[in-house]
Coordinates of C-alpha atoms in Angstrom, one line a residue:
Chain C
M28 CA -4.7 30.3 29.7
T29 CA -7.6 30.9 27.2
G30 CA -6.4 34.5 26.9
L31 CA -3.0 33.3 25.9
L32 CA -4.5 31.0 23.2
I33 CA -6.9 33.6 21.7
D34 CA -5.8 37.1 22.5
P35 CA -2.6 37.3 20.3
F36 CA -4.6 36.5 17.2
G37 CA -6.4 39.9 17.2
A38 CA -3.7 41.4 15.2
P39 CA -4.4 40.8 11.4
Y40 CA -1.0 39.4 10.6
L41 CA -1.3 36.9 13.5
A42 CA -4.8 36.0 12.5
R43 CA -3.6 35.2 9.0
A44 CA -0.7 33.2 10.4
L45 CA -3.2 31.3 12.6
V46 CA -5.5 30.5 9.7
E47 CA -2.6 29.4 7.5
A48 CA -1.2 27.2 10.3
L49 CA -4.5 25.6 11.2
I50 CA -5.3 24.6 7.6
L51 CA -1.7 23.3 7.1
G52 CA -1.8 21.4 10.4
A53 CA -5.0 19.6 9.6
L54 CA -4.0 19.0 5.9
C55 CA -0.5 17.7 6.8
G56 CA -2.0 15.5 9.5
A57 CA -4.5 13.9 7.1
I58 CA -2.1 13.4 4.2
G59 CA 0.6 12.3 6.7
V60 CA -1.3 9.2 7.4
Y61 CA -1.0 8.2 3.7
V62 CA 2.8 9.0 4.0
L63 CA 2.9 6.8 7.0
V64 CA 1.1 3.7 5.7
R65 CA 2.8 3.9 2.3
R66 CA 6.1 4.4 4.0
L67 CA 6.8 7.5 1.9
A68 CA 8.6 9.6 4.6
F69 CA 11.8 9.5 2.5
L70 CA 9.9 10.5 -0.7
T71 CA 8.4 13.4 1.2
D72 CA 11.8 14.5 2.5
A73 CA 13.2 14.2 -1.0
I74 CA 10.5 16.4 -2.4
T75 CA 11.2 19.1 0.2
H76 CA 14.8 19.2 -1.2
T77 CA 13.8 19.0 -4.9
V78 CA 11.7 22.1 -4.6
F79 CA 14.8 24.1 -3.8
P80 CA 15.9 24.9 -7.4
G81 CA 12.3 25.8 -8.2
V82 CA 12.3 28.3 -5.4
V83 CA 15.5 29.9 -6.6
I84 CA 14.5 30.1 -10.2
G85 CA 11.0 31.4 -9.2
F86 CA 12.6 34.1 -7.0
L87 CA 15.1 35.1 -9.8
V88 CA 12.3 35.4 -12.3
S89 CA 9.6 37.3 -10.3
G90 CA 10.8 37.8 -6.8
Q91 CA 8.8 36.6 -3.8
A92 CA 5.7 35.9 -5.9
G93 CA 7.7 33.4 -8.0
I94 CA 8.6 31.1 -5.1
V95 CA 5.4 29.0 -5.0
P96 CA 5.0 28.5 -8.7
G97 CA 8.7 27.6 -9.0
A98 CA 8.5 25.2 -6.1
L99 CA 5.3 23.7 -7.6
V100 CA 6.9 23.0 -11.0
C101 CA 9.9 21.3 -9.4
A102 CA 7.8 19.3 -6.9
V103 CA 5.5 18.0 -9.6
L104 CA 8.4 17.3 -11.9
A105 CA 10.2 15.3 -9.1
A106 CA 7.1 13.4 -8.0
G107 CA 6.4 12.5 -11.7
L108 CA 9.9 11.5 -12.4
F109 CA 10.1 9.4 -9.3
T110 CA 6.9 7.5 -10.1
L111 CA 8.0 6.9 -13.7
I112 CA 11.5 5.7 -12.8
A113 CA 10.3 3.6 -9.8
S114 CA 7.7 1.8 -12.0
T115 CA 9.9 1.1 -14.9
T116 CA 13.4 0.3 -13.6
R117 CA 14.9 -2.2 -11.2
V118 CA 16.8 0.5 -9.3
S119 CA 15.3 0.5 -5.8
D120 CA 13.0 3.3 -4.7
D121 CA 15.4 4.8 -2.2
A122 CA 18.3 4.9 -4.6
T123 CA 16.1 6.6 -7.2
L124 CA 15.0 9.1 -4.6
A125 CA 18.6 9.8 -3.6
V126 CA 19.6 10.5 -7.2
L127 CA 16.6 12.9 -7.7
L128 CA 17.1 14.6 -4.4
T129 CA 20.7 15.4 -4.8
S130 CA 20.6 16.4 -8.5
F131 CA 17.7 18.8 -7.9
F132 CA 19.3 20.2 -4.8
A133 CA 22.7 20.6 -6.5
V134 CA 21.0 22.7 -9.3
G135 CA 19.6 24.9 -6.6
V136 CA 22.9 25.3 -4.9
V137 CA 24.7 26.2 -8.1
L138 CA 22.0 28.8 -8.9
V139 CA 22.2 30.3 -5.4
S140 CA 26.0 30.4 -5.4
R141 CA 25.8 32.7 -8.4
Q142 CA 23.7 35.2 -6.5
R143 CA 24.8 37.7 -3.9
S144 CA 21.6 39.0 -2.3
Y145 CA 19.8 35.8 -1.7
T146 CA 20.8 34.8 1.8
A147 CA 17.9 36.5 3.7
D148 CA 15.2 35.0 1.5
L149 CA 16.9 31.7 1.6
T150 CA 16.6 31.6 5.4
A151 CA 12.9 32.3 5.0
F152 CA 12.6 29.5 2.6
L153 CA 14.4 27.0 4.8
F154 CA 12.6 27.9 8.0
G155 CA 9.4 29.5 6.8
H156 CA 7.9 32.9 7.6
V157 CA 4.4 32.2 8.8
L158 CA 4.1 35.7 10.3
T159 CA 4.3 37.4 6.8
I160 CA 1.8 35.2 5.1
D161 CA -0.6 37.1 2.9
R162 CA -4.2 36.4 1.7
D163 CA -3.0 34.8 -1.5
D164 CA -0.8 32.3 0.4
I165 CA -3.8 31.3 2.5
L166 CA -5.9 30.8 -0.7
V167 CA -3.3 28.6 -2.2
T168 CA -3.1 26.5 0.9
A169 CA -6.9 26.3 1.1
A170 CA -7.1 25.2 -2.5
V171 CA -4.6 22.4 -1.9
A172 CA -6.6 21.4 1.2
V173 CA -9.9 21.2 -0.8
L174 CA -8.2 19.2 -3.6
A175 CA -6.7 16.8 -1.0
V176 CA -10.1 16.2 0.6
L177 CA -11.6 15.6 -2.9
V178 CA -8.9 13.1 -3.8
L179 CA -9.2 11.3 -0.5
L180 CA -13.0 11.1 -0.9
V181 CA -12.9 9.7 -4.5
L182 CA -9.7 7.6 -4.4
G183 CA -9.6 6.8 -0.7
R184 CA -10.5 3.1 -1.2
P185 CA -8.1 2.5 -4.1
L186 CA -5.3 4.3 -2.3
L187 CA -5.9 2.1 0.8
A188 CA -6.0 -1.1 -1.2
G189 CA -2.8 -0.1 -3.1
A190 CA -1.0 0.8 0.2
F191 CA -2.1 -2.4 2.0
D192 CA -1.7 -5.0 -0.8
R193 CA -0.2 -3.7 -4.1
E194 CA -0.2 -7.0 -5.9
W195 CA -3.8 -7.8 -5.1
A196 CA -4.8 -4.2 -6.0
R197 CA -3.1 -4.6 -9.4
A198 CA -4.7 -8.1 -9.9
S199 CA -8.1 -6.5 -9.1
G200 CA -7.6 -4.1 -12.0
Y201 CA -6.5 -0.9 -10.2
R202 CA -3.9 1.1 -12.1
I203 CA -1.3 1.2 -9.4
T204 CA 1.2 3.4 -11.2
L205 CA -1.5 6.0 -11.8
L206 CA -2.6 5.8 -8.1
D207 CA 1.1 6.2 -7.0
L208 CA 1.3 9.2 -9.2
V209 CA -1.8 10.8 -7.7
G210 CA -0.6 10.1 -4.2
N211 CA 2.9 11.4 -4.9
M212 CA 1.6 14.5 -6.5
L213 CA -0.7 15.1 -3.6
I214 CA 2.3 14.9 -1.2
A215 CA 4.2 17.3 -3.6
L216 CA 1.3 19.8 -3.4
V217 CA 1.2 19.7 0.4
V218 CA 4.9 20.2 0.6
V219 CA 4.8 23.2 -1.7
A220 CA 1.8 24.7 0.2
S221 CA 3.7 24.3 3.5
V222 CA 7.0 25.8 2.3
Q223 CA 6.0 29.4 2.9
A224 CA 4.8 28.9 6.4
V225 CA 7.1 26.3 8.0
G226 CA 10.0 26.1 5.5
T227 CA 11.4 23.1 3.7
V228 CA 13.4 21.8 6.6
L229 CA 10.4 21.4 8.8
V230 CA 7.6 20.3 6.4
I231 CA 8.5 16.7 6.9
A232 CA 7.8 17.0 10.6
M233 CA 4.3 18.4 10.0
L234 CA 3.6 15.5 7.7
V235 CA 5.1 12.6 9.7
V236 CA 4.9 13.5 13.4
P237 CA 1.1 13.9 13.9
A238 CA 0.5 10.7 11.9
A239 CA 3.1 8.8 13.9
T240 CA 1.5 10.0 17.1
A241 CA -2.0 9.0 16.0
R242 CA -0.7 5.6 15.0
L243 CA 0.6 5.2 18.6
I244 CA -2.9 6.0 19.9
S245 CA -5.0 3.9 17.6
D246 CA -5.0 0.9 15.3
R247 CA -8.1 2.1 13.4
L248 CA -7.5 4.0 10.2
P249 CA -10.5 6.4 10.4
V250 CA -9.5 7.2 14.0
I251 CA -5.9 7.7 13.0
V252 CA -6.8 10.1 10.2
A253 CA -9.1 12.1 12.5
V254 CA -6.6 12.2 15.4
S255 CA -3.7 13.0 13.1
A256 CA -5.5 16.0 11.5
G257 CA -6.7 17.1 15.0
L258 CA -3.1 16.9 16.4
G259 CA -1.8 18.9 13.4
L260 CA -4.4 21.6 14.1
L261 CA -3.8 21.7 17.8
G262 CA 0.0 21.7 17.4
A263 CA -0.2 24.6 14.9
W264 CA -2.3 26.6 17.3
L265 CA -0.4 25.9 20.5
G266 CA 2.9 26.4 18.7
L267 CA 2.0 29.8 17.3
A268 CA 0.6 30.9 20.7
A269 CA 3.7 29.7 22.5
S270 CA 6.0 31.4 19.9
Y271 CA 4.0 34.7 20.3
S272 CA 4.0 34.5 24.1
A273 CA 7.7 33.8 24.3
S274 CA 8.6 36.6 22.0
I275 CA 6.2 39.3 23.3
D276 CA 5.8 38.5 26.9
H277 CA 9.2 37.1 27.7
G278 CA 11.5 38.6 25.1
V279 CA 12.7 35.2 23.9
R280 CA 12.5 34.9 20.1
L281 CA 11.1 31.6 19.1
A282 CA 10.7 30.8 15.4
A283 CA 7.0 30.1 14.8
G284 CA 7.5 27.1 12.4
A285 CA 10.0 25.4 14.7
T286 CA 7.9 26.0 17.8
I287 CA 4.9 24.3 16.0
V288 CA 7.2 21.3 15.2
L289 CA 8.4 21.1 18.8
V290 CA 4.8 21.1 20.1
L291 CA 4.0 18.2 17.7
V292 CA 7.1 16.3 18.8
A293 CA 6.2 16.9 22.5
G294 CA 2.8 15.3 21.6
Y295 CA 4.6 12.3 20.1
A296 CA 6.7 11.9 23.2
L297 CA 3.6 12.1 25.4
A298 CA 1.9 9.4 23.3
L299 CA 5.0 7.2 23.5
L300 CA 5.1 7.6 27.3
G301 CA 1.4 7.0 27.6
R302 CA 1.7 3.8 25.5
G303 CA 4.6 2.6 27.6
L304 CA 2.6 3.2 30.8
H305 CA -0.5 1.6 29.4
R306 CA 1.4 -1.5 28.5
A307 CA 3.1 -1.7 31.9
L308 CA -0.4 -1.4 33.6
V309 CA -2.0 -3.9 31.3
R310 CA 0.7 -6.4 32.1
R311 CA 0.2 -6.1 35.8
M312 CA -3.6 -6.4 35.7
P313 CA -5.1 -9.9 36.0
V314 CA -6.2 -11.2 32.7
A315 CA -10.0 -10.9 32.6
R316 CA -10.7 -13.1 29.6
Chain T
M15 CA -4.9 -35.3 -25.4
P16 CA -6.1 -32.0 -23.8
P17 CA -9.8 -31.6 -23.3
P18 CA -11.7 -29.1 -25.5
V19 CA -11.4 -25.4 -24.6
S20 CA -15.0 -24.5 -24.9
D21 CA -16.3 -25.7 -21.5
A22 CA -13.2 -24.4 -19.6
A23 CA -13.2 -21.5 -17.2
I24 CA -9.5 -21.1 -17.6
A25 CA -7.6 -22.6 -20.6
F26 CA -3.9 -22.7 -21.1
I27 CA -3.2 -23.2 -24.8
H28 CA 0.5 -24.0 -25.3
A29 CA 1.2 -20.9 -23.1
S30 CA 4.6 -19.6 -22.3
V31 CA 5.0 -16.9 -19.8
A32 CA 7.9 -14.4 -19.3
Y33 CA 8.9 -12.7 -16.2
D34 CA 11.1 -9.6 -16.5
R35 CA 11.7 -10.6 -20.2
F36 CA 13.1 -14.0 -19.2
P37 CA 11.0 -17.1 -19.9
A38 CA 9.6 -18.3 -16.6
V39 CA 7.6 -21.3 -17.7
E40 CA 6.9 -22.8 -21.2
Q41 CA 4.3 -24.9 -23.0
V42 CA 1.6 -25.1 -20.4
H43 CA -1.4 -26.8 -21.9
G44 CA -4.6 -27.8 -20.1
T45 CA -7.9 -26.5 -18.7
V46 CA -9.6 -25.7 -15.5
R47 CA -13.3 -26.3 -15.7
P48 CA -16.0 -24.6 -13.5
G49 CA -16.2 -26.3 -10.1
E50 CA -12.8 -27.8 -10.5
I51 CA -9.7 -27.4 -8.3
V52 CA -6.3 -27.6 -10.2
A53 CA -3.1 -27.7 -8.2
L54 CA 0.1 -26.2 -9.6
V55 CA 3.0 -28.3 -8.3
G56 CA 6.7 -28.0 -8.8
P57 CA 9.9 -27.1 -7.0
N58 CA 10.9 -23.5 -6.0
G59 CA 11.6 -21.4 -9.0
A60 CA 9.5 -23.8 -11.2
G61 CA 7.4 -20.8 -12.5
K62 CA 4.3 -21.4 -10.4
S63 CA 4.0 -17.8 -9.3
S64 CA 4.7 -16.5 -12.8
L65 CA 2.0 -18.7 -14.2
I66 CA -0.5 -17.4 -11.5
K67 CA 0.4 -13.8 -12.3
A68 CA -0.2 -14.6 -16.0
V69 CA -3.7 -15.8 -15.2
L70 CA -4.2 -12.5 -13.4
G71 CA -2.9 -10.6 -16.4
L72 CA 0.1 -9.2 -14.4
V73 CA 2.7 -11.0 -16.4
P74 CA 2.7 -11.3 -20.2
V75 CA 2.0 -14.5 -22.2
V76 CA 4.7 -14.5 -24.9
E77 CA 3.6 -17.6 -26.8
G78 CA 0.3 -19.4 -27.1
S79 CA -2.4 -18.0 -25.0
I80 CA -4.3 -18.1 -21.7
V81 CA -8.1 -17.7 -21.9
V82 CA -9.9 -16.7 -18.7
L83 CA -13.7 -16.9 -18.7
G84 CA -13.7 -16.6 -22.5
R85 CA -11.5 -13.4 -22.4
T86 CA -7.9 -12.3 -22.0
P87 CA -6.6 -12.4 -18.5
A88 CA -6.6 -8.6 -18.2
Q89 CA -10.2 -8.3 -19.4
A90 CA -11.3 -11.0 -16.9
R91 CA -9.8 -9.4 -13.8
R92 CA -13.0 -8.3 -12.2
Q93 CA -14.3 -11.8 -12.1
V94 CA -11.1 -13.5 -10.9
A95 CA -10.1 -13.3 -7.3
Y96 CA -6.5 -13.5 -6.2
V97 CA -5.4 -14.7 -2.8
P98 CA -1.8 -13.7 -2.2
Q99 CA 0.5 -15.2 0.5
A100 CA -0.5 -13.6 3.8
D101 CA 3.1 -13.2 5.0
T102 CA 3.9 -10.8 2.2
L103 CA 1.7 -8.2 3.9
D104 CA 2.8 -5.6 6.5
P105 CA 1.5 -6.9 9.9
D106 CA 1.7 -3.4 11.4
F107 CA -0.7 -1.9 8.8
P108 CA -3.5 -0.2 10.7
I109 CA -6.5 -2.1 9.2
S110 CA -9.2 -4.3 10.7
V111 CA -10.1 -7.7 9.5
A112 CA -13.5 -6.5 8.5
Q113 CA -11.9 -3.7 6.4
V114 CA -9.7 -6.2 4.6
V115 CA -12.6 -8.4 3.7
L116 CA -14.7 -5.4 2.5
M117 CA -11.9 -4.6 0.0
G118 CA -13.3 -7.6 -1.9
R119 CA -16.3 -5.4 -2.6
Y120 CA -14.5 -2.3 -3.7
R121 CA -14.8 -2.9 -7.5
R122 CA -18.5 -3.4 -7.1
I123 CA -19.0 -0.4 -4.9
G124 CA -17.7 2.1 -7.4
W125 CA -15.8 5.3 -6.9
L126 CA -18.2 7.7 -5.2
R127 CA -20.7 5.5 -3.3
S128 CA -20.0 4.1 0.2
P129 CA -20.3 0.4 1.0
G130 CA -24.0 -0.5 1.1
R131 CA -25.9 -3.0 3.2
A132 CA -25.4 -5.7 0.6
D133 CA -21.7 -5.1 0.6
R134 CA -21.4 -5.4 4.4
A135 CA -23.6 -8.5 4.3
A136 CA -21.4 -10.1 1.7
A137 CA -18.3 -9.3 3.6
E138 CA -19.8 -10.7 6.8
A139 CA -20.9 -13.9 5.1
A140 CA -17.5 -14.3 3.6
L141 CA -15.7 -13.9 6.9
A142 CA -18.2 -16.5 8.4
A143 CA -17.3 -18.9 5.6
V144 CA -13.7 -19.0 6.8
G145 CA -14.8 -19.2 10.4
L146 CA -13.5 -15.9 11.6
E147 CA -16.6 -13.8 12.1
H148 CA -15.7 -13.2 15.8
R149 CA -12.4 -11.5 14.8
A150 CA -14.0 -8.9 12.5
R151 CA -13.0 -5.9 14.7
D152 CA -9.4 -7.1 15.4
R153 CA -6.4 -5.6 13.6
F154 CA -5.4 -7.8 10.7
G155 CA -1.8 -8.1 11.9
L156 CA -2.8 -9.5 15.3
L157 CA -4.1 -12.7 13.7
S158 CA -2.0 -15.8 13.3
G159 CA -0.5 -16.6 9.8
G160 CA -3.2 -19.2 9.1
Q161 CA -6.0 -16.8 10.2
R162 CA -4.6 -14.0 8.0
Q163 CA -4.6 -16.4 5.1
R164 CA -8.2 -17.2 5.8
V165 CA -9.1 -13.4 5.9
L166 CA -7.5 -13.0 2.5
L167 CA -9.6 -15.9 1.2
A168 CA -12.7 -14.2 2.7
R169 CA -11.8 -11.0 0.8
A170 CA -11.7 -13.1 -2.4
I171 CA -15.0 -14.8 -1.5
A172 CA -16.7 -11.4 -0.9
S173 CA -16.0 -10.4 -4.5
E174 CA -18.2 -13.4 -5.6
P175 CA -15.6 -14.6 -8.2
A176 CA -16.1 -16.9 -11.1
A177 CA -12.5 -18.0 -10.7
L178 CA -10.1 -18.1 -7.8
V179 CA -6.3 -18.2 -7.8
L180 CA -4.4 -19.0 -4.6
D181 CA -0.6 -18.6 -4.3
E182 CA 0.8 -21.1 -1.8
P183 CA -2.1 -20.7 0.7
F184 CA -0.9 -23.5 2.9
N185 CA 2.6 -22.4 3.6
G186 CA 3.2 -22.3 7.4
V187 CA -0.5 -22.7 8.1
D188 CA -1.8 -24.8 11.0
A189 CA -4.1 -27.7 10.6
V190 CA -7.2 -25.9 11.8
S191 CA -6.7 -23.0 9.3
Q192 CA -5.8 -25.4 6.5
E193 CA -9.1 -27.3 7.0
A194 CA -11.0 -24.0 7.2
L195 CA -9.4 -22.8 3.9
L196 CA -10.1 -26.0 2.1
S197 CA -13.8 -26.1 3.2
A198 CA -14.3 -22.5 2.1
V199 CA -12.7 -23.2 -1.2
R200 CA -15.0 -26.3 -1.7
D201 CA -18.0 -24.1 -0.9
L202 CA -16.9 -21.9 -3.9
T203 CA -16.4 -24.8 -6.3
A204 CA -19.8 -26.2 -5.3
R205 CA -21.1 -22.9 -6.6
G206 CA -19.2 -23.4 -9.9
A207 CA -16.0 -21.4 -9.3
A208 CA -12.9 -22.6 -11.0
V209 CA -9.9 -22.7 -8.6
I210 CA -6.1 -22.8 -9.2
I211 CA -3.9 -23.5 -6.1
S212 CA -0.1 -23.5 -6.2
T213 CA 1.3 -25.7 -3.5
H214 CA 4.4 -27.6 -2.3
D215 CA 2.2 -30.1 -0.5
L216 CA 1.9 -33.1 -2.8
T217 CA -0.3 -35.0 -0.3
L218 CA -2.8 -32.1 -0.3
A219 CA -2.7 -31.9 -4.1
Q220 CA -3.4 -35.6 -4.2
S221 CA -6.3 -35.6 -1.8
T222 CA -8.1 -32.3 -2.6
C223 CA -7.5 -31.4 -6.2
D224 CA -9.3 -32.7 -9.3
R225 CA -6.2 -32.3 -11.5
V226 CA -2.6 -31.4 -11.1
C227 CA -0.3 -29.4 -13.3
L228 CA 3.3 -30.5 -12.7
L229 CA 5.8 -27.8 -13.6
N230 CA 9.5 -27.0 -13.6
R231 CA 10.2 -24.2 -16.1
R232 CA 8.0 -26.2 -18.5
Q233 CA 5.0 -28.5 -18.1
F234 CA 5.8 -32.1 -17.3
A235 CA 2.2 -33.3 -16.9
F236 CA -1.4 -32.0 -16.6
G237 CA -4.1 -34.5 -15.5
P238 CA -5.7 -36.4 -12.6
P239 CA -3.4 -36.7 -9.5
A240 CA -3.0 -40.4 -9.8
D241 CA -1.6 -40.0 -13.3
V242 CA 0.6 -37.0 -12.6
L243 CA 2.0 -37.5 -9.1
T244 CA 3.9 -40.7 -10.0
P245 CA 7.5 -41.3 -8.9
S246 CA 8.8 -41.3 -12.5
L247 CA 7.2 -37.9 -13.5
L248 CA 8.1 -36.3 -10.1
R249 CA 11.7 -37.5 -10.6
Q250 CA 11.8 -35.9 -14.0
A251 CA 10.3 -32.6 -12.8
Y252 CA 12.2 -32.3 -9.6
G253 CA 15.5 -33.6 -10.9
G254 CA 18.3 -33.5 -8.3
A255 CA 15.8 -32.4 -5.7
A256 CA 14.3 -35.9 -5.6
L257 CA 15.8 -38.4 -3.2
E258 CA 15.2 -42.0 -4.0
L259 CA 13.8 -44.2 -1.2
G260 CA 14.6 -47.6 -2.6
D261 CA 11.8 -49.1 -4.8
H262 CA 9.0 -47.5 -2.9
G263 CA 9.1 -43.8 -3.6
L264 CA 11.0 -40.6 -3.2
I265 CA 11.4 -37.5 -1.0
L266 CA 11.4 -34.1 -2.6
T267 CA 13.8 -31.8 -0.9
R268 CA 12.5 -28.5 -2.2

């Protein structure tokens, strides 16, 4: 079993994939808790779609190397626009998001439909290509992770106060719109960092599933953050190892990103089952108070 | 006529407040002195919440002014504690009672330090002041509505405020929690804090508040309960929501 978990990663490309996946797993797990408590899953999903035109334009301008900068520009633009529109108009947040999501995505589709040779790269963008990650991709992801840790260290308390009780936080003098902007930008950065490895379709799972699982396991925020980051890490590792083993040892091709997501979802299912069992047992036990 | 502004913790000077560009309440004139509890009373939609948000600097004063601790409401924020209605908060939020109360210290702790011994002691004392020290480790959402309201008051107490603003703190709150809330608020006024409470409960306003501000889109009266909570003034302020009970009084239906 340990051989299965460690041996494959001797090959440099797999070692790079593992490092990238581990950083992303922990990063998405931690930021996912903010997504969970602020109920921003839909915003996250919308950002994954809004990066699409950025990816296309970036690719047209400078090929593979243009994808991350292009995605970054669009994600930051979308997160900024959303924060601005949501704080100044009476249109509900979800409607604002729907408008942004579809308009950005439509621009992307129009651009793609004018190209002939894009389909292969498009698939990589949708589902990720963790096995062809290079050193620069890892550096970008690591930089986002460092930034995320810094933001959480400095702004953790204001972000918590704003997530729990917005009106009180505002009355206490916190600049809520600014905090929202920082939080939304952070989500945008994490989405962009994840796009190369797991693809836009699956990023949302990396952000939401470990946090939701951790929430099932604990009521305490520090524990939830730690468990969520740990689950993200573990899911990335097990998923990659399973994908490698299936492909090499059993001749079944399993997409790495999707396998990671399936492992995370399996964890969620287990936690759900465990919680159900725990409740059933507690109900049968005599009350000891 | 209105008392002088100089000794007031909070002074409303012919203040009109707008919410979303529409006037919410007009011509409020009166003061809250240190150590005093003033009740905001009026039917639903009277503008009580808007007036409270104006004191907190969250809603603009479009005419006249509101002076809080000698400054504008926005400038005074750090010394004013706000107690929102507990049932507006997500009961599933993963946060413990102790963490909620500690939030009251956040502005004192600063950005980069972690909570010190003094902060934890202040939070513990505040939770004890509302009689919930034994629930510190429980998740906030597991408490009853009245207990959650007490935790939010403890958060306000922990910030050691010079003024306290409570939005409908007694709505749906059981008798035990109501008594705990009132006694903790009295502890604060004994230390010189000025308190504003919005409430539907006229009996409570009568028995516990030093003065009452009667509102419905504008101020109808501002003064001692006995002068303000009279059938004739209530009838004026509540209009069609006041049901006459012969010669002896009236029932307010909202």
